XYZ file of C-alpha atoms in Angstrom:
689
model
C 146.503 62.483 39.238
C 144.123 63.295 36.370
C 147.117 63.374 34.036
C 148.153 59.887 35.140
C 144.621 58.615 34.556
C 144.602 60.067 31.088
C 147.910 58.357 30.262
C 146.614 54.968 31.421
C 143.326 55.246 29.590
C 145.042 56.389 26.439
C 147.277 53.332 26.755
C 144.157 51.167 26.593
C 143.074 53.021 23.494
C 146.550 52.680 21.963
C 146.360 48.910 22.319
C 143.177 48.981 20.284
C 145.079 51.194 17.796
C 142.380 53.819 17.540
C 142.991 56.761 19.895
C 143.241 60.402 18.861
C 143.735 63.874 20.434
C 142.245 66.965 18.779
C 141.938 70.672 19.515
C 138.299 71.687 19.185
C 136.247 74.824 19.257
C 134.180 74.867 22.459
C 130.381 74.954 22.136
C 127.783 76.822 24.646
C 126.064 46.796 23.313
C 125.141 38.883 26.872
C 124.663 35.904 26.469
C 123.572 37.848 24.528
C 121.571 40.457 26.416
C 118.082 41.626 25.715
C 116.060 44.227 27.520
C 112.823 43.269 25.781
C 112.768 39.633 26.769
C 109.330 39.531 28.342
C 106.332 39.673 26.071
C 104.811 43.043 25.306
C 101.624 41.954 27.070
C 103.576 41.392 30.299
C 105.099 44.861 30.037
C 101.588 46.271 29.919
C 100.468 44.060 32.830
C 103.381 45.000 35.149
C 102.031 46.965 38.139
C 105.412 48.441 39.127
C 106.166 51.681 37.297
C 109.740 52.423 36.227
C 111.020 48.826 36.161
C 112.929 47.151 33.319
C 113.398 43.376 33.228
C 116.535 41.905 31.687
C 116.347 38.230 30.700
C 119.769 37.057 29.635
C 118.585 33.679 28.347
C 116.816 35.403 25.440
C 119.202 36.280 22.654
C 119.517 39.789 21.226
C 122.708 40.563 19.381
C 123.377 44.062 20.694
C 126.726 45.356 19.339
C 129.356 46.114 21.953
C 132.944 47.261 22.354
C 135.557 44.557 21.584
C 132.742 42.022 21.055
C 132.059 41.632 24.806
C 128.357 41.120 25.596
C 127.726 43.543 28.422
C 124.642 43.727 30.631
C 125.624 47.164 31.957
C 126.059 48.747 28.532
C 122.872 47.108 27.283
C 120.687 48.824 29.899
C 122.219 52.135 28.776
C 120.051 51.781 25.667
C 116.883 52.090 27.779
C 114.939 55.322 28.335
C 116.063 57.181 31.437
C 119.429 55.374 31.542
C 122.573 57.120 30.276
C 126.207 56.194 29.917
C 128.639 58.303 31.929
C 131.093 58.671 29.055
C 132.796 56.880 26.170
C 133.631 53.297 27.129
C 132.457 53.784 30.710
C 130.745 51.036 32.659
C 129.059 53.618 34.869
C 125.465 54.531 34.110
C 123.175 57.312 35.279
C 119.463 56.864 35.945
C 116.897 59.667 36.021
C 119.282 62.428 37.018
C 121.325 60.359 39.467
C 125.051 59.732 39.346
C 126.556 56.280 38.919
C 127.412 56.128 42.630
C 123.703 56.551 43.443
C 122.902 53.215 41.760
C 122.791 50.144 43.969
C 124.050 47.048 42.103
C 123.295 43.668 43.692
C 124.735 40.343 42.537
C 122.729 37.558 44.177
C 121.930 40.128 46.872
C 125.534 41.224 47.583
C 126.580 44.801 46.828
C 129.024 45.502 43.991
C 130.809 48.839 43.504
C 132.340 50.243 40.306
C 131.026 47.430 38.128
C 133.585 47.709 35.364
C 136.968 46.377 34.295
C 139.656 48.689 32.884
C 137.841 51.843 34.076
C 134.538 50.502 32.733
C 135.573 49.510 29.206
C 134.559 45.922 30.076
C 131.712 44.964 32.398
C 132.480 43.341 35.735
C 129.839 40.711 34.977
C 130.491 37.688 32.773
C 127.298 37.119 30.765
C 127.854 33.326 30.775
C 127.200 33.294 34.545
C 124.083 35.490 34.586
C 120.404 34.551 34.501
C 118.343 37.735 34.837
C 118.205 41.232 36.241
C 115.649 43.848 37.241
C 116.420 47.555 36.991
C 114.237 49.724 39.245
C 114.540 53.332 38.146
C 114.043 54.918 41.550
C 110.604 53.409 42.256
C 111.590 50.198 44.005
C 109.788 47.485 46.032
C 109.908 47.774 49.808
C 112.390 44.894 50.212
C 115.124 46.801 48.348
C 116.980 49.873 49.588
C 120.317 51.641 49.483
C 120.333 53.504 46.151
C 118.615 56.855 45.562
C 118.843 56.689 41.749
C 118.150 53.016 40.997
C 118.535 49.411 42.113
C 119.851 46.828 39.643
C 119.154 43.366 41.065
C 121.143 40.708 39.127
C 120.939 36.937 39.586
C 123.455 34.283 38.523
C 122.433 31.061 36.822
C 121.956 27.738 38.518
C 123.813 24.850 36.922
C 121.945 22.158 35.011
C 120.717 19.396 37.348
C 120.789 16.657 34.693
C 123.370 17.284 31.938
C 126.914 18.637 31.674
C 127.624 21.646 29.461
C 130.913 23.341 28.594
C 131.773 26.404 26.559
C 134.494 28.845 25.744
C 134.926 32.151 23.927
C 138.059 33.708 22.478
C 137.962 37.399 21.558
C 140.474 40.048 20.575
C 141.393 41.076 24.122
C 139.939 38.456 26.479
C 138.834 34.839 26.766
C 136.280 33.094 28.941
C 135.156 29.573 29.845
C 132.058 28.136 31.514
C 131.152 24.683 32.847
C 127.982 23.434 34.518
C 126.264 20.201 35.416
C 124.972 17.946 38.178
C 126.881 17.140 41.346
C 124.267 14.568 42.351
C 121.866 13.812 39.509
C 118.637 15.767 39.893
C 119.500 17.040 43.390
C 122.494 19.346 43.194
C 124.411 21.258 40.553
C 127.385 23.519 39.937
C 128.243 26.371 37.605
C 131.749 27.792 37.172
C 132.604 30.674 34.830
C 135.882 32.491 34.418
C 137.273 35.263 32.265
C 140.680 36.871 31.807
C 142.067 39.514 29.511
C 145.422 39.056 27.782
C 146.294 42.668 27.126
C 149.473 42.079 29.118
C 150.626 39.567 26.474
C 150.379 42.273 23.793
C 152.368 44.627 26.010
C 155.224 42.131 26.277
C 155.700 42.262 22.515
C 156.319 46.022 22.554
C 159.679 47.448 23.571
C 157.954 50.662 24.615
C 155.216 49.117 26.806
C 156.639 45.776 27.982
C 157.159 47.094 31.535
C 153.509 48.151 31.821
C 150.723 46.060 33.367
C 147.167 45.893 32.060
C 144.877 42.952 32.779
C 141.748 41.823 34.620
C 140.060 38.589 35.651
C 136.748 37.525 37.160
C 135.358 34.241 38.481
C 131.810 33.125 39.260
C 130.891 29.966 41.165
C 127.380 28.833 42.051
C 126.292 25.643 43.858
C 122.672 24.557 44.268
C 121.389 21.811 46.592
C 117.868 20.428 46.851
C 117.958 19.434 50.520
C 114.352 18.234 50.511
C 111.118 18.794 48.652
C 110.688 22.031 50.622
C 114.273 23.247 51.028
C 116.798 24.545 48.514
C 120.227 25.929 49.415
C 122.253 28.001 46.960
C 125.806 29.257 47.442
C 127.431 31.778 45.128
C 130.841 33.413 44.974
C 132.261 36.159 42.777
C 135.713 37.695 42.542
C 136.942 40.253 40.032
C 140.213 42.166 39.973
C 141.995 44.736 37.802
C 145.691 45.561 37.675
C 147.008 48.546 35.726
C 150.603 49.701 35.944
C 152.671 52.310 34.125
C 156.350 51.157 34.190
C 157.716 51.842 37.692
C 155.788 55.110 38.066
C 152.290 53.962 38.964
C 150.266 50.884 39.828
C 146.511 50.628 40.355
C 144.565 47.619 41.625
C 140.892 47.378 42.449
C 138.152 44.800 42.568
C 135.111 43.218 44.188
C 134.665 40.004 46.126
C 131.179 38.782 47.066
C 129.723 35.684 48.683
C 126.074 34.798 49.213
C 124.132 31.946 50.802
C 120.375 31.600 50.271
C 118.159 29.056 52.031
C 114.717 28.832 50.447
C 112.073 27.043 52.530
C 108.565 26.407 51.197
C 105.818 26.115 53.808
C 103.138 25.480 51.195
C 102.034 26.405 47.716
C 101.374 30.011 48.760
C 103.947 30.612 51.513
C 107.749 30.556 51.369
C 110.732 32.099 53.171
C 114.237 33.156 52.167
C 117.073 33.418 54.676
C 120.214 34.976 53.218
C 123.786 35.784 54.229
C 125.802 38.247 52.131
C 129.374 39.478 52.219
C 130.929 42.003 49.853
C 134.334 43.682 49.769
C 135.326 46.433 47.345
C 138.921 47.626 47.604
C 141.269 49.909 45.679
C 145.029 50.367 45.934
C 146.925 53.051 44.012
C 150.640 53.789 44.216
C 152.655 56.510 42.451
C 156.393 57.198 42.603
C 157.117 60.883 41.933
C 160.567 62.396 42.448
C 161.544 59.503 44.751
C 158.528 60.152 46.981
C 156.097 57.221 47.096
C 152.412 58.067 47.333
C 149.829 55.389 48.102
C 146.066 55.523 48.286
C 144.080 52.604 49.688
C 140.387 52.309 50.411
C 137.731 49.674 50.997
C 134.002 49.191 51.634
C 132.871 45.983 53.362
C 129.348 44.710 54.002
C 128.240 41.716 56.094
C 124.453 41.236 55.955
C 121.856 38.856 57.385
C 118.422 39.018 55.747
C 115.166 37.138 56.202
C 111.987 37.583 54.171
C 108.696 35.754 53.777
C 106.081 35.842 51.032
C 102.388 34.954 51.412
C 100.226 34.686 48.330
C 96.447 34.580 48.044
C 94.038 35.064 45.180
C 94.231 38.864 45.403
C 97.355 39.551 47.508
C 101.085 38.861 47.500
C 102.479 39.951 50.870
C 106.253 40.387 51.271
C 107.791 41.234 54.650
C 111.155 40.832 56.319
C 114.161 42.322 58.050
C 117.898 42.696 57.555
C 120.960 43.796 59.529
C 124.340 44.905 58.127
C 127.739 45.637 59.633
C 129.480 48.205 57.457
C 133.172 49.173 57.350
C 134.681 51.909 55.201
C 138.162 53.278 54.721
C 138.244 56.450 52.665
C 140.897 56.490 49.959
C 143.277 59.385 50.465
C 146.967 59.852 49.789
C 149.658 58.445 52.059
C 153.101 59.998 51.663
C 155.806 57.523 52.682
C 153.181 55.784 54.826
C 152.976 58.704 57.273
C 149.302 59.507 56.695
C 146.384 58.430 58.904
C 143.423 56.912 57.055
C 139.856 57.877 57.821
C 138.123 54.672 58.920
C 134.450 54.457 59.810
C 132.076 51.699 60.982
C 128.295 51.485 61.232
C 125.368 49.179 61.904
C 122.329 49.362 59.652
C 118.955 47.714 59.966
C 115.745 47.568 57.997
C 112.201 46.272 58.394
C 109.809 46.209 55.463
C 106.372 45.146 54.421
C 104.921 45.266 50.934
C 101.806 43.983 49.224
C 100.616 43.506 45.669
C 96.839 43.804 45.752
C 94.424 43.104 42.918
C 91.717 45.548 44.005
C 89.348 44.813 41.122
C 89.291 44.022 37.455
C 90.831 47.387 36.554
C 92.962 48.441 39.545
C 96.119 46.816 40.933
C 98.308 48.226 43.703
C 101.872 47.600 44.856
C 102.374 49.365 48.190
C 104.642 49.101 51.184
C 107.044 50.811 53.528
C 110.655 50.335 54.554
C 111.819 51.290 58.054
C 115.532 52.143 57.818
C 117.958 52.635 60.713
C 121.620 53.714 60.509
C 123.860 53.859 63.603
C 127.294 55.472 63.356
C 129.781 53.538 65.523
C 132.711 54.906 67.500
C 136.316 53.779 67.422
C 137.384 56.586 65.048
C 137.482 60.375 65.433
C 134.453 62.419 64.409
C 134.351 66.172 64.094
C 132.407 69.374 64.131
C 133.261 71.559 61.136
C 133.206 75.366 60.901
C 131.965 77.471 58.004
C 135.386 77.548 56.327
C 135.957 73.808 56.606
C 138.049 74.032 59.777
C 137.683 71.536 62.648
C 136.099 73.167 65.685
C 135.780 70.035 67.830
C 136.938 66.406 67.790
C 134.625 63.694 69.125
C 136.180 60.478 70.434
C 133.964 57.522 71.406
C 134.712 53.874 72.131
C 134.627 51.194 69.448
C 131.297 49.732 70.563
C 129.488 52.971 71.315
C 126.978 54.739 69.067
C 127.884 58.235 67.891
C 124.574 59.015 66.193
C 121.526 57.161 64.868
C 119.329 58.106 61.922
C 115.834 56.685 61.468
C 113.861 56.991 58.224
C 110.552 55.649 56.985
C 110.425 55.073 53.240
C 106.930 54.650 51.768
C 106.578 53.050 48.320
C 103.413 52.818 46.219
C 102.669 52.044 42.579
C 99.224 51.710 40.982
C 98.109 50.398 37.612
C 94.752 51.299 36.113
C 93.792 49.031 33.216
C 91.856 51.055 30.643
C 91.198 48.079 28.387
C 92.997 44.984 27.123
C 95.586 47.090 25.292
C 96.190 50.187 27.430
C 97.022 50.980 31.049
C 97.952 53.990 33.180
C 100.509 53.782 36.001
C 101.267 56.123 38.895
C 103.936 55.738 41.562
C 105.681 57.379 44.496
C 108.812 56.197 46.265
C 111.201 57.424 48.945
C 114.688 55.926 49.020
C 117.784 56.651 51.104
C 121.511 56.021 50.757
C 124.306 56.007 53.348
C 127.395 55.468 51.164
C 128.426 58.657 49.366
C 130.981 58.844 46.544
C 132.599 62.263 46.157
C 134.165 62.608 42.723
C 135.991 65.515 41.148
C 135.334 64.120 37.660
C 132.241 63.697 35.501
C 132.627 59.893 35.551
C 133.057 57.450 38.423
C 136.475 55.947 39.081
C 137.609 52.991 41.234
C 139.557 55.367 43.488
C 136.811 57.940 44.065
C 136.653 59.016 47.689
C 133.818 57.355 49.575
C 132.378 58.389 52.885
C 129.477 57.084 54.903
C 126.794 58.874 56.840
C 128.310 60.354 60.014
C 127.463 62.889 62.702
C 127.843 65.588 59.991
C 127.094 63.813 56.705
C 123.409 62.932 56.630
C 121.735 60.125 54.651
C 120.960 61.126 51.090
C 117.214 60.870 50.519
C 115.175 61.027 47.321
C 111.425 61.382 46.796
C 110.187 60.515 43.323
C 106.765 60.618 41.712
C 106.122 59.166 38.244
C 103.157 58.918 35.879
C 103.111 56.633 32.854
C 101.054 55.191 30.014
C 101.601 51.846 28.313
C 99.913 50.652 25.142
C 100.101 47.655 22.835
C 98.672 46.921 19.395
C 96.064 44.127 19.204
C 98.447 41.445 17.916
C 101.362 42.560 20.102
C 103.527 43.585 17.158
C 104.206 46.993 18.679
C 104.054 48.509 22.136
C 104.577 52.057 23.317
C 105.268 53.729 26.635
C 105.576 57.241 28.017
C 106.635 58.147 31.557
C 107.136 61.491 33.266
C 108.944 61.795 36.602
C 109.991 64.377 39.171
C 112.608 63.664 41.820
C 113.552 65.781 44.830
C 116.847 64.899 46.533
C 118.077 66.008 49.955
C 121.616 65.928 51.346
C 123.464 66.038 48.034
C 127.205 66.502 48.608
C 129.791 68.152 46.399
C 133.284 69.607 46.794
C 133.634 73.115 48.149
C 134.746 75.710 45.612
C 138.533 75.746 45.402
C 139.098 72.571 47.420
C 141.627 70.050 46.088
C 140.599 66.505 45.256
C 142.534 64.834 48.115
C 143.762 67.782 50.117
C 142.421 66.702 53.535
C 142.105 63.422 55.375
C 138.808 64.538 56.947
C 136.441 64.446 53.991
C 133.843 66.515 55.843
C 136.245 69.466 55.503
C 136.130 69.170 51.697
C 132.419 68.894 51.042
C 129.178 70.800 51.475
C 125.648 69.451 51.494
C 122.591 70.763 49.705
C 119.704 69.598 47.576
C 119.015 68.441 44.061
C 116.171 67.942 41.664
C 115.679 65.920 38.509
C 112.734 65.709 36.153
C 112.029 64.535 32.654
C 110.004 62.528 30.149
C 110.865 59.063 28.768
C 109.411 57.705 25.528
C 109.891 54.212 24.090
C 108.503 52.213 21.159
C 109.147 48.483 20.603
C 108.742 46.298 17.524
C 108.291 42.774 18.846
C 107.653 40.432 15.921
C 108.955 39.676 12.453
C 112.491 39.354 11.098
C 113.211 42.962 12.139
C 112.804 43.748 15.861
C 114.083 46.445 18.166
C 113.159 49.673 19.900
C 113.569 53.439 19.903
C 113.953 55.300 23.192
C 114.154 59.017 23.881
C 114.651 60.910 27.144
C 114.266 64.641 27.782
C 115.627 65.455 31.240
C 117.033 68.041 33.652
C 119.280 67.488 36.693
C 120.302 70.355 38.997
C 121.908 70.942 42.404
C 121.799 73.801 44.888
C 124.410 73.900 47.656
C 125.142 76.915 49.833
C 128.798 77.822 49.358
C 128.960 76.329 45.843
C 128.263 78.408 42.723
C 127.210 81.341 44.888
C 124.340 79.333 46.362
C 122.536 79.297 42.998
C 121.033 76.287 41.213
C 123.531 74.774 38.786
C 123.465 71.915 36.288
C 124.686 68.664 37.815
C 127.694 67.081 36.124
C 125.401 64.381 34.714
C 122.811 66.804 33.309
C 122.151 66.018 29.636
C 119.097 67.422 27.941
C 118.507 64.916 25.125
C 119.276 61.210 24.979
C 118.225 58.854 22.163
C 118.907 55.217 21.306
C 117.801 53.232 18.243
C 118.252 49.451 18.359
C 117.560 47.118 15.429
C 117.995 43.342 15.180
C 117.422 41.531 11.883
C 117.016 37.757 11.505
C 118.605 37.284 8.099
C 118.563 33.465 8.025
C 118.626 30.523 10.443
C 122.372 31.091 10.802
C 122.831 34.860 10.521
C 121.693 37.656 12.865
C 122.447 41.308 12.136
C 122.170 44.167 14.616
C 122.795 47.890 14.830
C 122.547 50.548 17.535
C 122.754 54.315 17.197
C 123.089 56.624 20.164
C 122.921 60.379 20.583
C 123.056 62.560 23.661
C 123.663 66.162 24.573
C 127.201 66.919 25.709
C 128.225 66.653 29.340
C 127.890 69.705 31.596
C 131.296 70.960 32.741
C 133.011 73.882 34.390
C 135.101 76.171 32.169
C 137.327 79.094 33.247
C 135.853 82.536 32.745
C 139.132 84.394 33.332
C 142.810 83.799 34.026
C 145.695 85.669 35.604
C 149.450 85.179 36.015
C 151.448 85.258 39.254
C 155.222 84.943 38.941
C 154.873 83.251 35.586
C 152.262 80.723 36.759
C 148.791 80.765 35.171
C 145.741 80.568 37.431
C 142.163 80.203 36.178
C 139.072 81.840 37.654
C 135.783 79.918 37.515
C 132.619 81.987 37.751
C 129.962 79.284 37.270
C 129.819 75.561 38.156
C 128.996 73.372 35.127
C 127.972 76.358 33.039
C 129.247 74.978 29.719
C 128.709 71.922 27.530
C 130.955 69.443 25.824
C 130.153 68.669 22.170
C 127.267 66.257 21.576
C 127.945 62.508 21.620
C 126.780 60.154 18.857
C 127.892 56.719 17.655
C 126.795 53.850 15.371
C 127.651 50.226 16.226
C 127.132 47.215 13.950
C 127.333 43.464 14.493
C 126.786 40.171 12.706
C 126.520 36.762 14.368
C 126.867 33.413 12.615
C 125.586 30.343 14.493
C 126.180 26.774 13.337
C 124.631 23.921 15.278
C 126.501 20.642 15.071
C 125.502 17.267 16.453
C 126.802 17.862 19.980
C 128.110 21.407 19.814
C 127.288 24.920 18.697
C 129.767 27.239 16.998
C 129.243 30.995 17.093
C 131.234 33.614 15.214
C 130.555 37.221 16.265
C 131.751 40.183 14.219
C 131.358 43.812 15.236
C 132.230 47.380 14.352
C 132.189 49.869 17.207
C 131.777 53.525 16.144
C 131.198 52.576 12.504
C 131.477 56.088 11.034
C 134.491 56.912 13.235
C 133.172 59.936 15.109
C 135.648 61.025 17.780
C 133.546 61.688 20.872
C 134.922 63.653 23.837
C 136.324 61.624 26.720
C 138.067 64.430 28.569
C 138.254 68.163 27.912
C 141.085 70.309 29.283
C 141.835 74.006 29.188
C 145.413 74.966 28.342
C 147.292 78.212 28.241
C 148.140 79.396 24.694
C 149.563 82.875 24.219
C 149.143 82.568 20.449
C 145.318 82.323 20.564
C 143.204 85.512 20.845
C 141.743 84.452 24.209
C 145.044 83.115 25.519
C 143.384 79.729 26.192
C 142.677 76.694 24.029
C 140.398 73.762 24.670
C 141.842 70.284 24.136
C 139.573 67.282 23.619
C 140.818 63.742 24.194
C 138.943 60.935 22.460
C 139.314 57.278 23.342
C 138.068 55.361 20.332
C 137.623 55.827 16.638
C 136.394 52.866 14.624
C 137.082 49.563 16.438
C 136.454 46.208 14.692
C 136.075 43.032 16.739
C 135.702 39.300 16.271
C 135.128 36.461 18.714
C 134.608 32.707 18.476
C 132.455 30.660 20.860
C 132.133 26.890 21.129
C 129.432 25.333 23.323
C 128.900 21.676 24.198
């Protein structure tokens, strides 16, 4: 399977005309997006520690792959946030894996937020308004991700005027339209995007039978029902299709729908009642030696939520409840449709209360608690598992019965002590839990990773994090600086047993073992906020480790996302009223990975022996991206030309590393590195009315 993935991903790189394989010696960039949109003074005043605000309406020409403005890749330039790998849409926050991030689009959950294995973002920047990234220390009303919560909102359409726009790039095109339905009372926004990689494939004799495209659509409707009532409806659908002649086909995507009724009781009291639905599904088929293998999985949420907010001179009280019906089908191989899928269902509930309290002139608190309940439902077999992964007992209960219930209380508190007008100290503690677990055999997340939910055996993953930070600003706000240190303790971390195959069993509990993890580090950031040259420098020093009995001899080992050093430098230069220049440079320590320590032959077949989990490192990653944007405002329209160079000095970073048998080398083994992209130029044209 990994070989098939490599072929498909290399096909993407081939279309860009810059892919390369090398043998190496092993060593022990939204509408246009900005992550510094709020003023520096507001960053200092924010009581919540570990939160980053993303305001998409403020322009910042961050360079990106193929000229696509990407909210996901932009947050990877922040301290404490790392990219999974080259071109990946997955990101890792404070020692967590990508699957430990909760991504919400208008409140609905989105999984694997990337097109073409993450090369493009799932989210069309034309449809987005803002986002808040909570790096593990989250408000009481949010829950479901132990690493972070990224809460993204789509734009409301203009209530008074019509606007249209379109962008044509090298590999995709997008359109957007918005305006009033009833003048001043209701509005619409529609945005769509589609790639045309498949058109390039048709021109090639070698690749014309392959499939490679994606699309996404956003729709939002807003209605002012009265002076006190506003109803908003939003819909999103995104889908990918990748096929390799008649050998393999992969499809995956997300569909979400949300309804939000906002009722205002008075100037200081309002309520939100929300309905959410989300559906993530994947479908993979491979034909090998006339045997057809399929792998299908899905995760479905249906949620009802109600919250109210009371505000006084010194308090902002937020309380509410939610209930979710959850369905999950784990993706495992079917052979000629003779395999039984693992299907699970659950009911979840939550109650929360939180308060922002201005205690005095110098002290402000944000505190609360979330009461979380998870009930595993019958209708599918559950098991008891022995020490060797064998089933010792099967539990059968009716569809409406409860197999097991977990109850957790999650306290959250953040405090800000204002030292003076220019400096503040922040301290926070948060407990978060997660009931959807992704079990991956690779260092990066994939659309067909196996998912499982909390069961009678698999317990909710739970993380406790404490953080301490300082924030400072110069008197005129030209510069601001921040430093945060954190420590996170994680319970019920799951990983594959040593020697277990990726999809060898239908019962995923037979493949995995649970243990604990820890992550800790320091994040530093400096912003330049004014003048023709603006930008920031961020640096993260971090550790991430796991300890699971039965894995790595029960010893602590580096997690697959452990990277010691991570640095990003972002610069944006206002050259003239028409021209904006930008550059980003990134560096991070190589990915932790498992390498064979010995090998042996049996009947001419080579087998590798692995002594230590993730005991080696890939080569370090670094890359320079450049961009230039030309904007020309006409009487009724705006023209924008965007030019970019991804990986400007053409450094081939590792995407995958494999160990191959080579009798000619002294060790009998060589290490092969596959790189996705060298230097990639891009150009796009946008017209807005």
